[in-house]
Coordinates of C-alpha atoms and ligand atoms in Angstrom, one line a residue:
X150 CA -20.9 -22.0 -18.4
X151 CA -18.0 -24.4 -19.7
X152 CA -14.8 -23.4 -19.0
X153 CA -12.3 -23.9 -21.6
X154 CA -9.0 -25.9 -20.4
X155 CA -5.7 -26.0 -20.8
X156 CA -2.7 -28.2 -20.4
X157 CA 0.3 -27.4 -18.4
X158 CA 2.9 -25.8 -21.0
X159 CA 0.2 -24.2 -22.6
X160 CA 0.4 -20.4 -23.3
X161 CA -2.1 -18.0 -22.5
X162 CA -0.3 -15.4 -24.0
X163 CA 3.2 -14.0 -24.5
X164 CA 4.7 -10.4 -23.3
X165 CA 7.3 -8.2 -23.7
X166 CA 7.8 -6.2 -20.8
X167 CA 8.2 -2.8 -22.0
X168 CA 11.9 -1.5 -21.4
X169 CA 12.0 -0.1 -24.5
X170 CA 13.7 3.6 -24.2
X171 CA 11.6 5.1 -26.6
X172 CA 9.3 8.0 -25.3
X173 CA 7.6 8.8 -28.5
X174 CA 4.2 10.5 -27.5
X175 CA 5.3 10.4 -23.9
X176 CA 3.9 13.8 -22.3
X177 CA 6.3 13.8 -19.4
X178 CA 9.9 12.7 -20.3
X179 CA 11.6 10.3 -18.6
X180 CA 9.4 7.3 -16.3
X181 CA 11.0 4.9 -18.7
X182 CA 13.8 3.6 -17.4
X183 CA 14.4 -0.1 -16.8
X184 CA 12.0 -1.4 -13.7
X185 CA 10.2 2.1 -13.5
X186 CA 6.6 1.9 -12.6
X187 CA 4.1 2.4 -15.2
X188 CA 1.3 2.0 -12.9
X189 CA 2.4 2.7 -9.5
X190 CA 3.2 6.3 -8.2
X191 CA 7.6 6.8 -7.7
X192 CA 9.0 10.5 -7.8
X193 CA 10.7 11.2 -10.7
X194 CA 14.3 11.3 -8.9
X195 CA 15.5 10.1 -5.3
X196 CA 14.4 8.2 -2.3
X197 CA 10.9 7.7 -1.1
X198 CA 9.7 5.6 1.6
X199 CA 5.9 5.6 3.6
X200 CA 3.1 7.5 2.1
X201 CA 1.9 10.7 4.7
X202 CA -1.1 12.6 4.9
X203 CA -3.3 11.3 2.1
X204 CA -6.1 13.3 1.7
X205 CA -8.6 14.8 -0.6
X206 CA -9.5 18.1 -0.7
X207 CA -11.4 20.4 -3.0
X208 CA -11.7 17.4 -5.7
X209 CA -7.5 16.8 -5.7
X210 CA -6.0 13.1 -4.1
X211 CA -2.9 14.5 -2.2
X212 CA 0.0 11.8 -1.7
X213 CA 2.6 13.4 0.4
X214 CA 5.5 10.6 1.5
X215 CA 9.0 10.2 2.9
X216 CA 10.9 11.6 0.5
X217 CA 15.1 12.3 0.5
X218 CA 15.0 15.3 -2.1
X219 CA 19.1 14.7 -2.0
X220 CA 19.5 11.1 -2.8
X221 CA 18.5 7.9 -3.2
X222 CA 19.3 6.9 0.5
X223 CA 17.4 7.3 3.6
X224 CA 17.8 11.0 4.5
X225 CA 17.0 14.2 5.3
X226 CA 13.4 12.8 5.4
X227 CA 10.7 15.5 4.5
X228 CA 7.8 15.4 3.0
X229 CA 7.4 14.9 -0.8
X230 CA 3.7 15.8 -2.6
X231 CA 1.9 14.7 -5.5
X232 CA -1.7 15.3 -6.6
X233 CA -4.5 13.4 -9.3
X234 CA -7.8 13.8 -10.0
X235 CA -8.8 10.0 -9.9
X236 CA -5.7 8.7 -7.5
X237 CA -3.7 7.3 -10.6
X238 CA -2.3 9.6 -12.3
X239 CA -0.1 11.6 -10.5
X240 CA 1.6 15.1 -10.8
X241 CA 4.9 15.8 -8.4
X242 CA 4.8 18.6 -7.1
X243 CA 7.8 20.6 -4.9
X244 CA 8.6 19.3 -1.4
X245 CA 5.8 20.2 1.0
X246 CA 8.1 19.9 4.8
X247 CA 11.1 20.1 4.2
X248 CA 13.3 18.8 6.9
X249 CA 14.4 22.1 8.9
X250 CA 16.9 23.1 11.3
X251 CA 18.2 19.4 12.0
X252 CA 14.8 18.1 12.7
X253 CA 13.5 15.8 10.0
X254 CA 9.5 15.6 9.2
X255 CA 8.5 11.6 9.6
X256 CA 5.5 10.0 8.8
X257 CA 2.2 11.7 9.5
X258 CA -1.5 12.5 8.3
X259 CA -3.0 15.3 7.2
X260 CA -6.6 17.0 8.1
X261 CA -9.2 18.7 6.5
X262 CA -10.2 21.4 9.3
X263 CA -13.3 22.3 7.9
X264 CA -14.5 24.6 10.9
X265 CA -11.2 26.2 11.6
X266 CA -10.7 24.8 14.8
X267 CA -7.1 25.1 14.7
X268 CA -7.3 29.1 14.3
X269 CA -5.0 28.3 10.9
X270 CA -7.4 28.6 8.1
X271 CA -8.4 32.5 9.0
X272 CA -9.2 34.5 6.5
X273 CA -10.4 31.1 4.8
X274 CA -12.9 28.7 6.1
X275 CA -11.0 25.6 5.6
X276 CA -7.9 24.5 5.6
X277 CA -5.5 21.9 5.6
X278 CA -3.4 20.6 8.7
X279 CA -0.6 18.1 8.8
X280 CA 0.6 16.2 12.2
X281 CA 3.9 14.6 11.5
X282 CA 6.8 13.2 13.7
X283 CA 9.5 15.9 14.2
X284 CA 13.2 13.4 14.5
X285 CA 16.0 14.6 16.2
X286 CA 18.7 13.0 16.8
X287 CA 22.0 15.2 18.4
X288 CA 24.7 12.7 20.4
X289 CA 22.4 12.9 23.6
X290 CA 19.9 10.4 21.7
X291 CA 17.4 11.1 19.2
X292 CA 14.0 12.2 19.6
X293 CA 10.9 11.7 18.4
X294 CA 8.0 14.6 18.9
X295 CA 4.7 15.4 17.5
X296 CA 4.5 18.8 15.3
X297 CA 1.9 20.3 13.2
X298 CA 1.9 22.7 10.0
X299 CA -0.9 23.7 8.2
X300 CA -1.5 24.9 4.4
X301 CA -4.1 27.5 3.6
X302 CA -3.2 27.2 -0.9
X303 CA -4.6 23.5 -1.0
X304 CA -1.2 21.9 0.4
X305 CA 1.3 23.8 -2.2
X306 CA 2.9 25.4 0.9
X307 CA 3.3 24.7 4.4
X308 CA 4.1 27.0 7.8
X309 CA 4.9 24.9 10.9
X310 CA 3.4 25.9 13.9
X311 CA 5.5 28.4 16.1
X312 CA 4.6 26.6 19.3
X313 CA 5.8 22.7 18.0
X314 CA 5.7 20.2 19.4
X315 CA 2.2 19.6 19.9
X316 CA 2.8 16.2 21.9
X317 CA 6.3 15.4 23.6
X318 CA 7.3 12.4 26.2
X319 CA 10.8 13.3 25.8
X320 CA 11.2 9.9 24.3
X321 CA 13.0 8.1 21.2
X322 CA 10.4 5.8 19.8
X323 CA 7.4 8.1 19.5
X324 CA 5.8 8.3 16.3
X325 CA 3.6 8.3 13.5
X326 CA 0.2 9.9 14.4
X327 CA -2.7 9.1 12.4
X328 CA -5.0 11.8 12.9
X329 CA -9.0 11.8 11.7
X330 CA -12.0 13.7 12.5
X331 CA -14.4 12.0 15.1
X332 CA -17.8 12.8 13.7
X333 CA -19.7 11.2 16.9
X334 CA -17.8 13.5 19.5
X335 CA -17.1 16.4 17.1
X336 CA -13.5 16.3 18.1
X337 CA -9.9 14.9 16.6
X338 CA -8.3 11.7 17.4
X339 CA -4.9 10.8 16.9
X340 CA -3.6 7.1 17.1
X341 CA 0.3 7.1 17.5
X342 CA 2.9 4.3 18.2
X343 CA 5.2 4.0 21.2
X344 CA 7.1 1.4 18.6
X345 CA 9.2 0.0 21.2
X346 CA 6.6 -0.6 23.4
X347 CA 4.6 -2.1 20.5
X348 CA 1.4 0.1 22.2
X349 CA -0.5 2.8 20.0
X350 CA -1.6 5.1 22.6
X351 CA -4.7 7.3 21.5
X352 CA -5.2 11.2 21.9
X353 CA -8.0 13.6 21.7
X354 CA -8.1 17.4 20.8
X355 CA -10.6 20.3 20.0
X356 CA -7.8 22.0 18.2
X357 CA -5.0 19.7 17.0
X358 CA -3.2 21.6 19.3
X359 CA -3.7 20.9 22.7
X360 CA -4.2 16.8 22.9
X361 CA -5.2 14.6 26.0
X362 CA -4.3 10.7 26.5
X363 CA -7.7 8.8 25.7
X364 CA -6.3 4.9 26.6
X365 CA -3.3 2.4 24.8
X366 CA -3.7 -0.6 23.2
X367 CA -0.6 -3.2 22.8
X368 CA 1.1 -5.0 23.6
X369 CA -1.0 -7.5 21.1
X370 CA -0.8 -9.8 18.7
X371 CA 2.5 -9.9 16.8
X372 CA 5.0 -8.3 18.5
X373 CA 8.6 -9.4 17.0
X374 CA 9.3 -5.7 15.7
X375 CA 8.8 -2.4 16.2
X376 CA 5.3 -1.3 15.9
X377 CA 5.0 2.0 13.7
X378 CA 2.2 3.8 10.9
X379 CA -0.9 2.7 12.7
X380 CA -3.9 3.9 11.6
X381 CA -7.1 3.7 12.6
X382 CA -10.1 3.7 10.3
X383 CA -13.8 2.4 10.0
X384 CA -14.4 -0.1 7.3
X385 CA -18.0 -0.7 6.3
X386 CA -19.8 -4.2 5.4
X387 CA -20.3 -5.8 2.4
X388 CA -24.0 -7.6 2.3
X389 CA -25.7 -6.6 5.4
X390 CA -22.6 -6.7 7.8
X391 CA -22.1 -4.0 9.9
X392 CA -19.2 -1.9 9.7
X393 CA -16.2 -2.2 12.3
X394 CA -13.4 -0.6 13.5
X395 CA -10.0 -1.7 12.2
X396 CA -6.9 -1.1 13.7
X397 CA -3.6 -1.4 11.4
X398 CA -0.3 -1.5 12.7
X399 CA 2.8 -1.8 11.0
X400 CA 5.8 -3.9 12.3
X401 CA 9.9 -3.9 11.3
X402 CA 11.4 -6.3 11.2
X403 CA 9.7 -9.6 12.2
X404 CA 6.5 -9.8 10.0
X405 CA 6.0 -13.5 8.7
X406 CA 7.2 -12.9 4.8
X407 CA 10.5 -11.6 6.3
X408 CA 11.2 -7.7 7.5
X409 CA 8.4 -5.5 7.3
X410 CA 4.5 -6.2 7.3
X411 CA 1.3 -5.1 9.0
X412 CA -1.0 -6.6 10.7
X413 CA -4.9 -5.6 11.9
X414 CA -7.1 -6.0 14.2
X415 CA -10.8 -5.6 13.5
X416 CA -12.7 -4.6 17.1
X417 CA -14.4 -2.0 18.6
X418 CA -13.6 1.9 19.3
X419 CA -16.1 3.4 21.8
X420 CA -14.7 7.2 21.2
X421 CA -11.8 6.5 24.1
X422 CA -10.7 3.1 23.6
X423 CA -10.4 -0.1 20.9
X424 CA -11.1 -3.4 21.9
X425 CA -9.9 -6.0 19.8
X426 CA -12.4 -9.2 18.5
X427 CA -12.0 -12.5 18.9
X428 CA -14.3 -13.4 15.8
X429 CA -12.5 -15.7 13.4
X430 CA -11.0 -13.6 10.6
X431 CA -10.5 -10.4 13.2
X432 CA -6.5 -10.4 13.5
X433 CA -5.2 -10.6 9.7
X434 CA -2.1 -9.4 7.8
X435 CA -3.5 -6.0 5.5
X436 CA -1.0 -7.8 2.5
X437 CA 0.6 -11.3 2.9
X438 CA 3.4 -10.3 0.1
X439 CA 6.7 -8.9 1.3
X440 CA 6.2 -5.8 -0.1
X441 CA 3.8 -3.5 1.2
X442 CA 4.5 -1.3 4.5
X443 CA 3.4 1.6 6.2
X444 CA -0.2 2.0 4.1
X445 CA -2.4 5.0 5.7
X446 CA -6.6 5.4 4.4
X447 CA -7.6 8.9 3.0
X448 CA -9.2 11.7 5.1
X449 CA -11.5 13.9 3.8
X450 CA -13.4 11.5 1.6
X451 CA -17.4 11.9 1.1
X452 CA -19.3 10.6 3.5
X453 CA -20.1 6.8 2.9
X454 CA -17.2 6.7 1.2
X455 CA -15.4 2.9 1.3
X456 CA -11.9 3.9 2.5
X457 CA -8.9 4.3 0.7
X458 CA -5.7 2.8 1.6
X459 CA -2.0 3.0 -0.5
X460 CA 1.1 1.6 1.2
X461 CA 4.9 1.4 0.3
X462 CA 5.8 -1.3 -2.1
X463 CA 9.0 -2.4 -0.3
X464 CA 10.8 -4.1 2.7
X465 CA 13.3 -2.5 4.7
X466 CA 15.3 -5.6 4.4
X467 CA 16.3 -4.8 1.6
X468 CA 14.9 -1.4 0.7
X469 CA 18.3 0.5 0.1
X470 CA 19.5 -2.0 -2.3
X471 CA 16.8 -1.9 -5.2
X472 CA 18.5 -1.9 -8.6
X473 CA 16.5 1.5 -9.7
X474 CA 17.5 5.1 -10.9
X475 CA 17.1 8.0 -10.1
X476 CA 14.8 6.8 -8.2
X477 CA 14.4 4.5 -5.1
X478 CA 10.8 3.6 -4.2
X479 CA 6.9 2.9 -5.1
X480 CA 3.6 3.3 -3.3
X481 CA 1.0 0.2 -4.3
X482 CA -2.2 1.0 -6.2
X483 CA -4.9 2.5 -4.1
X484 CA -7.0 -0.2 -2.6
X485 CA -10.9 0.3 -1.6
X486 CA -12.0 -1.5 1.2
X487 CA -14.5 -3.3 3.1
X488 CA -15.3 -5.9 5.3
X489 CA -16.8 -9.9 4.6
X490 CA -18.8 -11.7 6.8
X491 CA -19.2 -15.2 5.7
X492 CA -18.8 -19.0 7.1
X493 CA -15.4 -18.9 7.6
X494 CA -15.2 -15.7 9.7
X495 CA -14.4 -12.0 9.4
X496 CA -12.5 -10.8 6.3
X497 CA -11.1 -7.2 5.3
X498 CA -11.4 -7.0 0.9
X499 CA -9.4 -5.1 -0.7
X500 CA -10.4 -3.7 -4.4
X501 CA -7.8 -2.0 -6.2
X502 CA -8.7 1.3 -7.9
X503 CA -7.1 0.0 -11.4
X504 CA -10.1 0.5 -14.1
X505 CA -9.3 3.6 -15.5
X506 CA -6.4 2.9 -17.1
X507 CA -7.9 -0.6 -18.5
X508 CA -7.5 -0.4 -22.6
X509 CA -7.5 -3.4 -25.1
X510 CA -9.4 -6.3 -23.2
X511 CA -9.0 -10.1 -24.1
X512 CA -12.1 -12.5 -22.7
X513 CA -9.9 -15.4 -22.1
X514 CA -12.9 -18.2 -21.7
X515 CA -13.3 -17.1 -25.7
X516 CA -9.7 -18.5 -26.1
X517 CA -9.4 -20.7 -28.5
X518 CA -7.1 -23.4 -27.7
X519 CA -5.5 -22.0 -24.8
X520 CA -3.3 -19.5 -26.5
X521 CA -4.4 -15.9 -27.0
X522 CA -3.1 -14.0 -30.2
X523 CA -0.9 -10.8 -29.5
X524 CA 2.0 -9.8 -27.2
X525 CA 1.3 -8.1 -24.1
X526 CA 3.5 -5.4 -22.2
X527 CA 3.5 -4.3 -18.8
X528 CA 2.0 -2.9 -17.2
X529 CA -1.2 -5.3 -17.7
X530 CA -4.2 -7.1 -15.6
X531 CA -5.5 -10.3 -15.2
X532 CA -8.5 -11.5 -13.2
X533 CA -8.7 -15.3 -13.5
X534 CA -11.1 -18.0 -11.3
X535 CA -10.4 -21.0 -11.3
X536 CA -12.3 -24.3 -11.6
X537 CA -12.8 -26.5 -8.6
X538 CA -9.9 -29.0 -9.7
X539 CA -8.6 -32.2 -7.7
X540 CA -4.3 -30.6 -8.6
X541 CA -3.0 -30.4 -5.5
X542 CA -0.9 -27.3 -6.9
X543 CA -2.1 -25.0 -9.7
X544 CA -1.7 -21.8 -10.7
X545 CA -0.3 -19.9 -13.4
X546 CA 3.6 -18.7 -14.2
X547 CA 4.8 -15.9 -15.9
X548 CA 8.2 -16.7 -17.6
X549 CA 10.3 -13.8 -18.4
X550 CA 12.7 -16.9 -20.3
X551 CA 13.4 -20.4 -20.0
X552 CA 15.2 -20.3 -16.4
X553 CA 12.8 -17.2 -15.3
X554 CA 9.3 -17.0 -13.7
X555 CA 7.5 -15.8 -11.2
X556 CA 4.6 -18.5 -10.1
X557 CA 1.3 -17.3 -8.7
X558 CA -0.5 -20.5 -7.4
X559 CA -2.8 -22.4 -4.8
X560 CA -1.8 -25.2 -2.6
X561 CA -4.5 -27.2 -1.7
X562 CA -2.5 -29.9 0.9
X563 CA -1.0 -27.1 2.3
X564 CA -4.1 -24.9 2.1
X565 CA -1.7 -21.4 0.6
X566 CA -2.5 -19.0 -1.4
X567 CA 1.1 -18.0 -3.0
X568 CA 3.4 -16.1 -4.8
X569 CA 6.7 -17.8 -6.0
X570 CA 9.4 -15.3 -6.9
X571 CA 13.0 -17.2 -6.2
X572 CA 13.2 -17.6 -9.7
X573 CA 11.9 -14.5 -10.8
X574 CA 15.3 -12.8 -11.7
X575 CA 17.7 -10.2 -9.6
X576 CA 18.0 -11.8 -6.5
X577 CA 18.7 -8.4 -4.6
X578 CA 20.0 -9.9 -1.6
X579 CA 19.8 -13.3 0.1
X580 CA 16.7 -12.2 1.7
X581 CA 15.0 -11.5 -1.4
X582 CA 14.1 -14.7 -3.0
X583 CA 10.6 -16.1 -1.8
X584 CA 7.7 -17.8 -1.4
X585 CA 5.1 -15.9 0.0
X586 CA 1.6 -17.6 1.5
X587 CA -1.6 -16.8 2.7
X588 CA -4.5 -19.0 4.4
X589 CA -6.3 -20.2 1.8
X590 CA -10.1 -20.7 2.6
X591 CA -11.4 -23.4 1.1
X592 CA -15.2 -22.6 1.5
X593 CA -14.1 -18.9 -0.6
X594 CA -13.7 -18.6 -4.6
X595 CA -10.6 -19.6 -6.1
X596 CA -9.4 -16.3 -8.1
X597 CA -6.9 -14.0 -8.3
X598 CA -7.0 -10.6 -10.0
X599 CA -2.5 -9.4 -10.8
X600 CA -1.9 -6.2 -11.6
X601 CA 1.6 -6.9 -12.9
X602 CA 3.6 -3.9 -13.5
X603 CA 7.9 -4.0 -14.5
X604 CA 8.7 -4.4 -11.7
X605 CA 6.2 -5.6 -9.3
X606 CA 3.4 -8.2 -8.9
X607 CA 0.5 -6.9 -6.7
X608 CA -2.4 -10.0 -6.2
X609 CA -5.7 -10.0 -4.6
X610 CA -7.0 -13.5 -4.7
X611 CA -9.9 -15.6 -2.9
X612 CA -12.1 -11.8 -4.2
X613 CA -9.9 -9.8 -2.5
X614 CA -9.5 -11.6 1.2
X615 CA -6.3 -11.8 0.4
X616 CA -3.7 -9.0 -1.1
X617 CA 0.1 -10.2 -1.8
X618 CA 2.2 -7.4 -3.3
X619 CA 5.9 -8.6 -4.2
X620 CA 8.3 -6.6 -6.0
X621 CA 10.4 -8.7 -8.6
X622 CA 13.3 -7.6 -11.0
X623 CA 13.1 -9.8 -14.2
X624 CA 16.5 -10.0 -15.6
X625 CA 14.6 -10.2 -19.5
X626 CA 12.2 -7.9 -21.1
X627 CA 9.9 -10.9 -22.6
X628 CA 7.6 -12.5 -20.9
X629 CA 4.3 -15.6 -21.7
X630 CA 2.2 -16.6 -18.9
X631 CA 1.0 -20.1 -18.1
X632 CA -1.2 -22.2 -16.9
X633 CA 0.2 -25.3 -15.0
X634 CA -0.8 -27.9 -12.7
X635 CA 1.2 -31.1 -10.1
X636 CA 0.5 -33.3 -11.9
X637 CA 0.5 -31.5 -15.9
X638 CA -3.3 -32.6 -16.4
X639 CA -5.8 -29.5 -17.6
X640 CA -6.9 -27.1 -14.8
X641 CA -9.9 -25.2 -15.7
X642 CA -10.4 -21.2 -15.8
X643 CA -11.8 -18.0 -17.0
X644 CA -11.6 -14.5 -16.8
X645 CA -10.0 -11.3 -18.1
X646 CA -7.2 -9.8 -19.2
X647 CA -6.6 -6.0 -19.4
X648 CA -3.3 -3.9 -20.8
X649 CA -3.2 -0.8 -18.9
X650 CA -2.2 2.0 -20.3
X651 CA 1.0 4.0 -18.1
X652 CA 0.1 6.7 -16.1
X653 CA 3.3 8.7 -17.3
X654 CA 2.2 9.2 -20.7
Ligands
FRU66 C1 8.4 3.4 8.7 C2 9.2 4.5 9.3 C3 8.3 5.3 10.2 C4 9.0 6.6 10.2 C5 9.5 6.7 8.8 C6 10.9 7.5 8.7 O1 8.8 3.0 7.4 O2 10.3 4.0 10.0 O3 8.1 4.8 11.5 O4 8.2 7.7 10.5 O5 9.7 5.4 8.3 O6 11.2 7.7 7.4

């Protein structure tokens, strides 16, 4: 097929982000305010940071996550909840763990225990069980322990275990446990970090109470920060590849955007210990942007099914100083993934779970011209591939006014993927501003699909090998997006665009 072209100020279409304050038709009131996510889970008031214990259970997505239910600080961290039906739109529901007696509740997972090994789920069959990180921190030091509560009302309330803590080395960096069933052995495993000692040091249990040391892996790879939220998870292959092990680690501060990031290592795990691979592709950053931390996979999913992954949309460089409120935080979109095998090496793809809220779609290879009729608002999608083109710099920007874009390109002499948001408006702090780049791969498709919401820019380009999620803060509500090239000469493309409708109304 011929693919249309277009010249380097030409428009593909304009948008006006929606900050309007208007809630006619909205069901729940508020989720309007300036920057507030349309697409992208944030409580309704306060501080969140990591997500905790996804997990779906008798047909409901839970999100539990760091959550401050006093401010919109770091604080008092306990355990916030939501629930959806199809892991977009989102009811809040009351706090889940609360922090209690000067021990806050930290990161965590949750289980499905679906033969009552834990004794908990008596008279019921099944129930569910959360592991978390118990923090303490009195002027001897702080402490880091692992606890576990169950719920037997599908995670509306919680009872902590009267014999906490589970696991506890009497240490301060301890933490994080990411705890799934293993099918093979009929038994639990836990991956946890010893941040300090950037290891994640792997448990078993028959119970989830009583846990023996399997092995450690770590120090490896990157190891600038502290390691924390590992999780371990199976991701199968796309077109005859097997399916591997992957494990994920998060690190703070030192990732190569700046601050947070996570990297992965795709290997083996023979039931006691994981083995990293030295295939091309195997050691990869899970999201190249600056803004994406701490992402856990769903238990309890069907068999077979591709897992599920949602991180937080922020840095901790500068997490404490977004311009929001009431709120302060966002999780990403859910991501589906699996793994690439292909000339170039190994490759984790991420899919974002985004159709259901697609309305009002535009074919832009029917564009006439290069401009497309209409104003758009956020939130909105766009899935654009490129033609093979000799620009050494192409792309697309999305002006919010004359002095204001964001530029979303590839860099063929320096082989990047890349996002471009020092111009893109509220320069939160110094750190903010940047240019954020992936490999590129030049043998892979040249595509990106943006889900661009008001306040962030989530990209999966090269067909998902590569996810970039950067938050921006547009100083204007407008917005048209262009094409443009080094050199101003036509670049060709085609593809989609989607408005998305908001999950809040
Ligand atoms: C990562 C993290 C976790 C910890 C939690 C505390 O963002 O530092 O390691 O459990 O946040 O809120």
């Amino acid at each position: 097929m011929r693919m249309p072209s277009f010249k380097l100020t030409d428009t593909l279409f304009a948008c006006a982000l929606a900050f309007s304050t208007s809630i006619a038709g909205a069901q729940v009131i508020g989720y309007d305010e300036p920057y507030r996510p349309q697409v992208h889970f944030s409580p309704r008031e306060h501080w969140t940071n990591d997500p905790n214990g996804l997990v779906y259970f008798h047909k409901e997505y839970h999100l539990f996550y760091q959550f401050n239910p006093f401010g919109d600080e770091w604080g008092h961290m306990s355990w916030g909840h939501a629930v959806s039906m199809d892991l977009l739109n989102w009811q809040e529901l009351p706090v889940a763990i609360p922090e209690k007696d000067g021990e806050m509740a930290f990161t965590g997972s949750v289980v499905v225990d679906r033969e009552n090994t834990s004794g908990f789920c008596t008279p019921r069959t099944e129930c569910l069980v959360a592991v978390y990180t118990g923090y303490r921190s009195t002027s001897q030091g702080t402490q880091q322990t692992q606890n576990i509560a169950y719920s037997r009302d599908d995670g509306r309330t919680w009872t902590r275990y009267a014999a906490n803590p589970v696991i506890d080395l009497h240490t301060a960096d301890f933490r994080d446990p990411s705890v799934s069933w293993d099918e093979k052995e009929s038994r639990w495993l836990m991956a946890v970090s010893l941040a300090m000692e950037h290891k994640i040091r792997f448990y078993t249990s028959p119970n989830l109470k009583e846990w023996t040391q399997l092995s450690d892996f770590g120090p490896a790879g990157d190891v600038d920060g502290a390691w924390e939220c590992p999780d371990l998870l199976r991701i199968p292959g796309e077109n005859g590849t097997g399916d591997m092990w992957a494990l994920k680690i998060g690190l703070n501060p030192g990732a190569p955007q700046g601050g947070s990031g996570e990297q992965y290592f795709l290997g083996n795990f023979d039931g006691k210990r994981f083995t990293a691979s030295s295939e091309p592709g195997s050691h990869g950053w899970t999201n190249y942007g600056k803004d994406d931390y701490c992402a856990i996979s769903f238990n309890g999913l069907p068999n077979g099914a591709k897992p599920i992954l949602i991180g937080w949309m922020n840095n901790w460089q500068y997490a404490s100083r977004l311009p929001t409120s009431p709120w302060r935080g966002q999780m990403s979109v859910p991501r589906r993934l699996s793994l690439l095998r292909d000339d170039a090496g190994l490759a984790v793809v991420q899919y974002p779970v985004i159709a259901p809220l697609r309305a009002n779609h535009s074919d832009i290879s029917t564009t006439k011209g290069g401009s497309l009729s209409g104003n758009m608002q956020a939130p909105f999608e766009l899935d654009l591939q490129f033609g093979r083109t000799s620009e050494q710099v192409f792309g697309i920007r999305i002006y919010t006014d004359e002095q204001h874009w964001t530029e979303i390109g590839f860099d063929q002499p320096k082989r990047e993927f890349y996002i471009d948001r020092t111009r893109s408006g509220v320069a939160i702090t110094p750190d903010f501003p940047a240019r954020t780049t992936a490999p590129l791969i030049v043998s892979r498709s040249y595509d990106f699909k943006l889900i661009i919401d008001r306040s962030s820019i989530e990209a999966y380009a090269q067909n998902g090998t590569i996810a970039m999620t950067n938050l921006i803060f547009p100083a204007s509500r407008n917005c048209r997006v262009a094409l443009f090239s080094s050199s101003g000469k036509a670049v060709s493309v085609r593809g989609d665009r989607w408005k998305l409708r908001s999950i809040w109304r």
